[in-house]
Amino acid sequence: MTVRYRHYKGGIYEFICEATLESDPSITMIVYRADNGTIWTRPSSVFFEMIEHEGQTVQRFAPIN
């Protein structure tokens, strides 16, 4: 099953997998793909964090399916 997320700025991204950061195995990275095919990584703590946007607390990436 494909899991997709909407970035708080509007972009849609497909979750690919979790990975361990080689230089620090205590850090879990999220690997995800943009609609244009670009692959990105971000620490899971940042990917799933709540942020302040336009006066509201929102998820940086919110699941859409």
PDB file of N, CA, C and O in Angstrom:
ATOM      1  N   MET A   1       0.840  -1.195   0.000  1.00  0.00           N
ATOM      2  CA  MET A   1       0.000   0.000   0.000  1.00  0.00           C
ATOM      3  C   MET A   1       0.881   1.253   0.000  1.00  0.00           C
ATOM      4  O   MET A   1       1.815   1.370   0.770  1.00  0.00           O
ATOM      5  N   THR A   2       0.593   2.179  -0.874  1.00  0.00           N
ATOM      6  CA  THR A   2       1.327   3.431  -0.951  1.00  0.00           C
ATOM      7  C   THR A   2       0.775   4.403   0.075  1.00  0.00           C
ATOM      8  O   THR A   2      -0.429   4.611   0.159  1.00  0.00           O
ATOM      9  N   VAL A   3       1.676   4.987   0.853  1.00  0.00           N
ATOM     10  CA  VAL A   3       1.275   5.999   1.830  1.00  0.00           C
ATOM     11  C   VAL A   3       1.752   7.348   1.317  1.00  0.00           C
ATOM     12  O   VAL A   3       2.913   7.513   0.969  1.00  0.00           O
ATOM     13  N   ARG A   4       0.812   8.272   1.252  1.00  0.00           N
ATOM     14  CA  ARG A   4       1.134   9.602   0.736  1.00  0.00           C
ATOM     15  C   ARG A   4       0.902  10.642   1.828  1.00  0.00           C
ATOM     16  O   ARG A   4       0.030  10.479   2.678  1.00  0.00           O
ATOM     17  N   TYR A   5       1.707  11.687   1.758  1.00  0.00           N
ATOM     18  CA  TYR A   5       1.638  12.772   2.728  1.00  0.00           C
ATOM     19  C   TYR A   5       1.555  14.102   2.003  1.00  0.00           C
ATOM     20  O   TYR A   5       2.141  14.265   0.931  1.00  0.00           O
ATOM     21  N   ARG A   6       0.847  15.049   2.617  1.00  0.00           N
ATOM     22  CA  ARG A   6       0.796  16.412   2.102  1.00  0.00           C
ATOM     23  C   ARG A   6       1.661  17.276   3.013  1.00  0.00           C
ATOM     24  O   ARG A   6       1.460  17.316   4.223  1.00  0.00           O
ATOM     25  N   HIS A   7       2.633  17.957   2.419  1.00  0.00           N
ATOM     26  CA  HIS A   7       3.466  18.906   3.156  1.00  0.00           C
ATOM     27  C   HIS A   7       2.610  20.113   3.499  1.00  0.00           C
ATOM     28  O   HIS A   7       1.685  20.466   2.744  1.00  0.00           O
ATOM     29  N   TYR A   8       2.899  20.756   4.600  1.00  0.00           N
ATOM     30  CA  TYR A   8       2.069  21.889   5.019  1.00  0.00           C
ATOM     31  C   TYR A   8       2.040  23.012   3.986  1.00  0.00           C
ATOM     32  O   TYR A   8       1.102  23.805   3.961  1.00  0.00           O
ATOM     33  N   LYS A   9       3.013  23.054   3.069  1.00  0.00           N
ATOM     34  CA  LYS A   9       2.998  24.055   1.996  1.00  0.00           C
ATOM     35  C   LYS A   9       2.248  23.561   0.761  1.00  0.00           C
ATOM     36  O   LYS A   9       2.139  24.282  -0.225  1.00  0.00           O
ATOM     37  N   GLY A  10       1.763  22.289   0.796  1.00  0.00           N
ATOM     38  CA  GLY A  10       0.896  21.816  -0.282  1.00  0.00           C
ATOM     39  C   GLY A  10       1.408  20.679  -1.135  1.00  0.00           C
ATOM     40  O   GLY A  10       0.629  20.043  -1.826  1.00  0.00           O
ATOM     41  N   GLY A  11       2.705  20.413  -1.145  1.00  0.00           N
ATOM     42  CA  GLY A  11       3.246  19.343  -1.983  1.00  0.00           C
ATOM     43  C   GLY A  11       2.786  17.971  -1.511  1.00  0.00           C
ATOM     44  O   GLY A  11       2.520  17.762  -0.327  1.00  0.00           O
ATOM     45  N   ILE A  12       2.697  17.032  -2.457  1.00  0.00           N
ATOM     46  CA  ILE A  12       2.298  15.655  -2.163  1.00  0.00           C
ATOM     47  C   ILE A  12       3.538  14.767  -2.311  1.00  0.00           C
ATOM     48  O   ILE A  12       4.262  14.860  -3.310  1.00  0.00           O
ATOM     49  N   TYR A  13       3.757  13.901  -1.315  1.00  0.00           N
ATOM     50  CA  TYR A  13       4.942  13.052  -1.289  1.00  0.00           C
ATOM     51  C   TYR A  13       4.556  11.621  -0.957  1.00  0.00           C
ATOM     52  O   TYR A  13       3.655  11.386  -0.163  1.00  0.00           O
ATOM     53  N   GLU A  14       5.278  10.683  -1.551  1.00  0.00           N
ATOM     54  CA  GLU A  14       5.054   9.260  -1.307  1.00  0.00           C
ATOM     55  C   GLU A  14       6.122   8.739  -0.355  1.00  0.00           C
ATOM     56  O   GLU A  14       7.323   8.884  -0.609  1.00  0.00           O
ATOM     57  N   PHE A  15       5.706   8.133   0.748  1.00  0.00           N
ATOM     58  CA  PHE A  15       6.620   7.509   1.695  1.00  0.00           C
ATOM     59  C   PHE A  15       7.257   6.300   1.030  1.00  0.00           C
ATOM     60  O   PHE A  15       6.559   5.474   0.444  1.00  0.00           O
ATOM     61  N   ILE A  16       8.583   6.206   1.088  1.00  0.00           N
ATOM     62  CA  ILE A  16       9.275   5.044   0.513  1.00  0.00           C
ATOM     63  C   ILE A  16       9.689   4.078   1.618  1.00  0.00           C
ATOM     64  O   ILE A  16       9.356   2.902   1.567  1.00  0.00           O
ATOM     65  N   CYS A  17      10.433   4.564   2.617  1.00  0.00           N
ATOM     66  CA  CYS A  17      10.880   3.682   3.694  1.00  0.00           C
ATOM     67  C   CYS A  17      11.512   4.494   4.815  1.00  0.00           C
ATOM     68  O   CYS A  17      11.730   5.687   4.683  1.00  0.00           O
ATOM     69  N   GLU A  18      11.793   3.791   5.905  1.00  0.00           N
ATOM     70  CA  GLU A  18      12.616   4.345   6.974  1.00  0.00           C
ATOM     71  C   GLU A  18      14.020   3.778   6.784  1.00  0.00           C
ATOM     72  O   GLU A  18      14.177   2.640   6.344  1.00  0.00           O
ATOM     73  N   ALA A  19      15.041   4.557   7.133  1.00  0.00           N
ATOM     74  CA  ALA A  19      16.426   4.109   7.018  1.00  0.00           C
ATOM     75  C   ALA A  19      17.203   4.605   8.228  1.00  0.00           C
ATOM     76  O   ALA A  19      16.810   5.579   8.869  1.00  0.00           O
ATOM     77  N   THR A  20      18.317   3.948   8.517  1.00  0.00           N
ATOM     78  CA  THR A  20      19.173   4.360   9.623  1.00  0.00           C
ATOM     79  C   THR A  20      20.299   5.221   9.077  1.00  0.00           C
ATOM     80  O   THR A  20      20.929   4.874   8.073  1.00  0.00           O
ATOM     81  N   LEU A  21      20.547   6.339   9.726  1.00  0.00           N
ATOM     82  CA  LEU A  21      21.640   7.230   9.326  1.00  0.00           C
ATOM     83  C   LEU A  21      22.959   6.551   9.673  1.00  0.00           C
ATOM     84  O   LEU A  21      23.204   6.207  10.835  1.00  0.00           O
ATOM     85  N   GLU A  22      23.820   6.331   8.688  1.00  0.00           N
ATOM     86  CA  GLU A  22      25.064   5.593   8.901  1.00  0.00           C
ATOM     87  C   GLU A  22      25.960   6.248   9.942  1.00  0.00           C
ATOM     88  O   GLU A  22      26.524   5.573  10.800  1.00  0.00           O
ATOM     89  N   SER A  23      26.085   7.560   9.900  1.00  0.00           N
ATOM     90  CA  SER A  23      26.993   8.248  10.823  1.00  0.00           C
ATOM     91  C   SER A  23      26.463   8.320  12.249  1.00  0.00           C
ATOM     92  O   SER A  23      27.214   8.596  13.183  1.00  0.00           O
ATOM     93  N   ASP A  24      25.142   8.078  12.437  1.00  0.00           N
ATOM     94  CA  ASP A  24      24.546   8.074  13.767  1.00  0.00           C
ATOM     95  C   ASP A  24      23.361   7.120  13.763  1.00  0.00           C
ATOM     96  O   ASP A  24      22.238   7.515  13.459  1.00  0.00           O
ATOM     97  N   PRO A  25      23.601   5.848  14.099  1.00  0.00           N
ATOM     98  CA  PRO A  25      22.535   4.836  14.030  1.00  0.00           C
ATOM     99  C   PRO A  25      21.333   5.111  14.926  1.00  0.00           C
ATOM    100  O   PRO A  25      20.308   4.449  14.787  1.00  0.00           O
ATOM    101  N   SER A  26      21.419   6.084  15.811  1.00  0.00           N
ATOM    102  CA  SER A  26      20.258   6.404  16.656  1.00  0.00           C
ATOM    103  C   SER A  26      19.249   7.272  15.915  1.00  0.00           C
ATOM    104  O   SER A  26      18.149   7.499  16.407  1.00  0.00           O
ATOM    105  N   ILE A  27      19.607   7.748  14.725  1.00  0.00           N
ATOM    106  CA  ILE A  27      18.725   8.620  13.943  1.00  0.00           C
ATOM    107  C   ILE A  27      18.047   7.820  12.835  1.00  0.00           C
ATOM    108  O   ILE A  27      18.709   7.203  12.006  1.00  0.00           O
ATOM    109  N   THR A  28      16.729   7.836  12.848  1.00  0.00           N
ATOM    110  CA  THR A  28      15.942   7.201  11.790  1.00  0.00           C
ATOM    111  C   THR A  28      15.582   8.267  10.765  1.00  0.00           C
ATOM    112  O   THR A  28      15.092   9.338  11.115  1.00  0.00           O
ATOM    113  N   MET A  29      15.853   7.959   9.515  1.00  0.00           N
ATOM    114  CA  MET A  29      15.553   8.867   8.415  1.00  0.00           C
ATOM    115  C   MET A  29      14.312   8.376   7.675  1.00  0.00           C
ATOM    116  O   MET A  29      14.087   7.174   7.560  1.00  0.00           O
ATOM    117  N   ILE A  30      13.528   9.313   7.164  1.00  0.00           N
ATOM    118  CA  ILE A  30      12.394   9.003   6.296  1.00  0.00           C
ATOM    119  C   ILE A  30      12.833   9.280   4.864  1.00  0.00           C
ATOM    120  O   ILE A  30      13.374  10.344   4.573  1.00  0.00           O
ATOM    121  N   VAL A  31      12.632   8.317   4.006  1.00  0.00           N
ATOM    122  CA  VAL A  31      12.943   8.458   2.578  1.00  0.00           C
ATOM    123  C   VAL A  31      11.608   8.619   1.862  1.00  0.00           C
ATOM    124  O   VAL A  31      10.694   7.811   2.047  1.00  0.00           O
ATOM    125  N   TYR A  32      11.484   9.673   1.067  1.00  0.00           N
ATOM    126  CA  TYR A  32      10.210   9.938   0.407  1.00  0.00           C
ATOM    127  C   TYR A  32      10.436  10.544  -0.968  1.00  0.00           C
ATOM    128  O   TYR A  32      11.504  11.052  -1.283  1.00  0.00           O
ATOM    129  N   ARG A  33       9.409  10.436  -1.831  1.00  0.00           N
ATOM    130  CA  ARG A  33       9.509  10.847  -3.232  1.00  0.00           C
ATOM    131  C   ARG A  33       8.482  11.921  -3.534  1.00  0.00           C
ATOM    132  O   ARG A  33       7.301  11.784  -3.222  1.00  0.00           O
ATOM    133  N   ALA A  34       8.935  12.965  -4.200  1.00  0.00           N
ATOM    134  CA  ALA A  34       8.046  14.026  -4.675  1.00  0.00           C
ATOM    135  C   ALA A  34       7.330  13.561  -5.937  1.00  0.00           C
ATOM    136  O   ALA A  34       7.749  12.601  -6.595  1.00  0.00           O
ATOM    137  N   ASP A  35       6.251  14.236  -6.279  1.00  0.00           N
ATOM    138  CA  ASP A  35       5.506  13.900  -7.505  1.00  0.00           C
ATOM    139  C   ASP A  35       6.374  13.956  -8.758  1.00  0.00           C
ATOM    140  O   ASP A  35       6.127  13.248  -9.726  1.00  0.00           O
ATOM    141  N   ASN A  36       7.420  14.797  -8.752  1.00  0.00           N
ATOM    142  CA  ASN A  36       8.283  14.911  -9.928  1.00  0.00           C
ATOM    143  C   ASN A  36       9.375  13.845  -9.950  1.00  0.00           C
ATOM    144  O   ASN A  36      10.234  13.854 -10.817  1.00  0.00           O
ATOM    145  N   GLY A  37       9.372  12.911  -8.960  1.00  0.00           N
ATOM    146  CA  GLY A  37      10.333  11.814  -8.925  1.00  0.00           C
ATOM    147  C   GLY A  37      11.559  12.057  -8.061  1.00  0.00           C
ATOM    148  O   GLY A  37      12.338  11.138  -7.835  1.00  0.00           O
ATOM    149  N   THR A  38      11.755  13.275  -7.589  1.00  0.00           N
ATOM    150  CA  THR A  38      12.903  13.588  -6.744  1.00  0.00           C
ATOM    151  C   THR A  38      12.794  12.831  -5.419  1.00  0.00           C
ATOM    152  O   THR A  38      11.739  12.794  -4.803  1.00  0.00           O
ATOM    153  N   ILE A  39      13.905  12.226  -5.002  1.00  0.00           N
ATOM    154  CA  ILE A  39      13.964  11.496  -3.736  1.00  0.00           C
ATOM    155  C   ILE A  39      14.545  12.419  -2.663  1.00  0.00           C
ATOM    156  O   ILE A  39      15.555  13.086  -2.885  1.00  0.00           O
ATOM    157  N   TRP A  40      13.908  12.410  -1.493  1.00  0.00           N
ATOM    158  CA  TRP A  40      14.327  13.245  -0.370  1.00  0.00           C
ATOM    159  C   TRP A  40      14.491  12.386   0.871  1.00  0.00           C
ATOM    160  O   TRP A  40      13.883  11.321   0.974  1.00  0.00           O
ATOM    161  N   THR A  41      15.299  12.870   1.816  1.00  0.00           N
ATOM    162  CA  THR A  41      15.388  12.250   3.138  1.00  0.00           C
ATOM    163  C   THR A  41      15.281  13.346   4.182  1.00  0.00           C
ATOM    164  O   THR A  41      15.655  14.499   3.938  1.00  0.00           O
ATOM    165  N   ARG A  42      14.761  12.952   5.321  1.00  0.00           N
ATOM    166  CA  ARG A  42      14.603  13.889   6.426  1.00  0.00           C
ATOM    167  C   ARG A  42      14.557  13.057   7.706  1.00  0.00           C
ATOM    168  O   ARG A  42      13.963  11.985   7.716  1.00  0.00           O
ATOM    169  N   PRO A  43      15.165  13.529   8.799  1.00  0.00           N
ATOM    170  CA  PRO A  43      15.046  12.777  10.050  1.00  0.00           C
ATOM    171  C   PRO A  43      13.579  12.596  10.422  1.00  0.00           C
ATOM    172  O   PRO A  43      12.762  13.508  10.232  1.00  0.00           O
ATOM    173  N   SER A  44      13.233  11.423  10.935  1.00  0.00           N
ATOM    174  CA  SER A  44      11.835  11.162  11.270  1.00  0.00           C
ATOM    175  C   SER A  44      11.316  12.163  12.296  1.00  0.00           C
ATOM    176  O   SER A  44      10.149  12.550  12.253  1.00  0.00           O
ATOM    177  N   SER A  45      12.189  12.617  13.202  1.00  0.00           N
ATOM    178  CA  SER A  45      11.756  13.589  14.208  1.00  0.00           C
ATOM    179  C   SER A  45      11.316  14.901  13.569  1.00  0.00           C
ATOM    180  O   SER A  45      10.438  15.591  14.089  1.00  0.00           O
ATOM    181  N   VAL A  46      11.900  15.238  12.433  1.00  0.00           N
ATOM    182  CA  VAL A  46      11.518  16.458  11.703  1.00  0.00           C
ATOM    183  C   VAL A  46      10.315  16.174  10.795  1.00  0.00           C
ATOM    184  O   VAL A  46       9.376  16.967  10.735  1.00  0.00           O
ATOM    185  N   PHE A  47      10.335  15.041  10.102  1.00  0.00           N
ATOM    186  CA  PHE A  47       9.245  14.689   9.185  1.00  0.00           C
ATOM    187  C   PHE A  47       7.906  14.692   9.913  1.00  0.00           C
ATOM    188  O   PHE A  47       6.913  15.213   9.408  1.00  0.00           O
ATOM    189  N   PHE A  48       7.872  14.126  11.129  1.00  0.00           N
ATOM    190  CA  PHE A  48       6.614  13.977  11.851  1.00  0.00           C
ATOM    191  C   PHE A  48       6.338  15.082  12.866  1.00  0.00           C
ATOM    192  O   PHE A  48       5.358  15.006  13.606  1.00  0.00           O
ATOM    193  N   GLU A  49       7.164  16.125  12.906  1.00  0.00           N
ATOM    194  CA  GLU A  49       6.977  17.148  13.929  1.00  0.00           C
ATOM    195  C   GLU A  49       5.786  18.067  13.645  1.00  0.00           C
ATOM    196  O   GLU A  49       5.332  18.194  12.511  1.00  0.00           O
ATOM    197  N   MET A  50       5.311  18.666  14.709  1.00  0.00           N
ATOM    198  CA  MET A  50       4.271  19.695  14.625  1.00  0.00           C
ATOM    199  C   MET A  50       4.987  21.037  14.512  1.00  0.00           C
ATOM    200  O   MET A  50       5.990  21.272  15.185  1.00  0.00           O
ATOM    201  N   ILE A  51       4.475  21.899  13.633  1.00  0.00           N
ATOM    202  CA  ILE A  51       5.090  23.208  13.424  1.00  0.00           C
ATOM    203  C   ILE A  51       4.035  24.300  13.500  1.00  0.00           C
ATOM    204  O   ILE A  51       2.837  24.032  13.386  1.00  0.00           O
ATOM    205  N   GLU A  52       4.490  25.512  13.640  1.00  0.00           N
ATOM    206  CA  GLU A  52       3.610  26.676  13.641  1.00  0.00           C
ATOM    207  C   GLU A  52       3.547  27.208  12.206  1.00  0.00           C
ATOM    208  O   GLU A  52       4.575  27.458  11.578  1.00  0.00           O
ATOM    209  N   HIS A  53       2.323  27.332  11.667  1.00  0.00           N
ATOM    210  CA  HIS A  53       2.144  27.842  10.303  1.00  0.00           C
ATOM    211  C   HIS A  53       0.892  28.707  10.275  1.00  0.00           C
ATOM    212  O   HIS A  53      -0.206  28.222  10.574  1.00  0.00           O
ATOM    213  N   GLU A  54       1.071  29.965   9.938  1.00  0.00           N
ATOM    214  CA  GLU A  54      -0.038  30.918   9.855  1.00  0.00           C
ATOM    215  C   GLU A  54      -0.875  30.928  11.132  1.00  0.00           C
ATOM    216  O   GLU A  54      -2.100  30.914  11.097  1.00  0.00           O
ATOM    217  N   GLY A  55      -0.171  30.900  12.271  1.00  0.00           N
ATOM    218  CA  GLY A  55      -0.837  31.006  13.558  1.00  0.00           C
ATOM    219  C   GLY A  55      -1.466  29.724  14.079  1.00  0.00           C
ATOM    220  O   GLY A  55      -2.119  29.741  15.109  1.00  0.00           O
ATOM    221  N   GLN A  56      -1.266  28.617  13.370  1.00  0.00           N
ATOM    222  CA  GLN A  56      -1.831  27.334  13.802  1.00  0.00           C
ATOM    223  C   GLN A  56      -0.723  26.297  13.946  1.00  0.00           C
ATOM    224  O   GLN A  56       0.291  26.366  13.253  1.00  0.00           O
ATOM    225  N   THR A  57      -0.940  25.343  14.830  1.00  0.00           N
ATOM    226  CA  THR A  57      -0.016  24.222  14.958  1.00  0.00           C
ATOM    227  C   THR A  57      -0.508  23.116  14.032  1.00  0.00           C
ATOM    228  O   THR A  57      -1.646  22.673  14.135  1.00  0.00           O
ATOM    229  N   VAL A  58       0.372  22.718  13.088  1.00  0.00           N
ATOM    230  CA  VAL A  58       0.016  21.712  12.079  1.00  0.00           C
ATOM    231  C   VAL A  58       1.142  20.694  11.946  1.00  0.00           C
ATOM    232  O   VAL A  58       2.279  20.952  12.342  1.00  0.00           O
ATOM    233  N   GLN A  59       0.830  19.546  11.371  1.00  0.00           N
ATOM    234  CA  GLN A  59       1.859  18.556  11.062  1.00  0.00           C
ATOM    235  C   GLN A  59       2.657  19.035   9.854  1.00  0.00           C
ATOM    236  O   GLN A  59       2.080  19.536   8.883  1.00  0.00           O
ATOM    237  N   ARG A  60       3.993  18.863   9.902  1.00  0.00           N
ATOM    238  CA  ARG A  60       4.812  19.220   8.740  1.00  0.00           C
ATOM    239  C   ARG A  60       4.362  18.391   7.535  1.00  0.00           C
ATOM    240  O   ARG A  60       4.190  18.900   6.438  1.00  0.00           O
ATOM    241  N   PHE A  61       4.164  17.090   7.736  1.00  0.00           N
ATOM    242  CA  PHE A  61       3.644  16.190   6.714  1.00  0.00           C
ATOM    243  C   PHE A  61       2.445  15.468   7.298  1.00  0.00           C
ATOM    244  O   PHE A  61       2.559  14.756   8.290  1.00  0.00           O
ATOM    245  N   ALA A  62       1.276  15.633   6.694  1.00  0.00           N
ATOM    246  CA  ALA A  62       0.042  14.989   7.171  1.00  0.00           C
ATOM    247  C   ALA A  62      -0.339  13.868   6.216  1.00  0.00           C
ATOM    248  O   ALA A  62      -0.352  14.069   5.004  1.00  0.00           O
ATOM    249  N   PRO A  63      -0.650  12.679   6.745  1.00  0.00           N
ATOM    250  CA  PRO A  63      -1.058  11.583   5.855  1.00  0.00           C
ATOM    251  C   PRO A  63      -2.358  11.929   5.142  1.00  0.00           C
ATOM    252  O   PRO A  63      -3.239  12.578   5.704  1.00  0.00           O
ATOM    253  N   ILE A  64      -2.464  11.518   3.874  1.00  0.00           N
ATOM    254  CA  ILE A  64      -3.670  11.840   3.102  1.00  0.00           C
ATOM    255  C   ILE A  64      -4.420  10.595   2.641  1.00  0.00           C
ATOM    256  O   ILE A  64      -5.381  10.704   1.913  1.00  0.00           O
ATOM    257  N   ASN A  65      -3.958   9.390   3.029  1.00  0.00           N
ATOM    258  CA  ASN A  65      -4.710   8.185   2.672  1.00  0.00           C
ATOM    259  C   ASN A  65      -4.544   7.113   3.706  1.00  0.00           C
ATOM    260  O   ASN A  65      -3.887   7.258   4.672  1.00  0.00           O
TER     261      ASN A  65
END
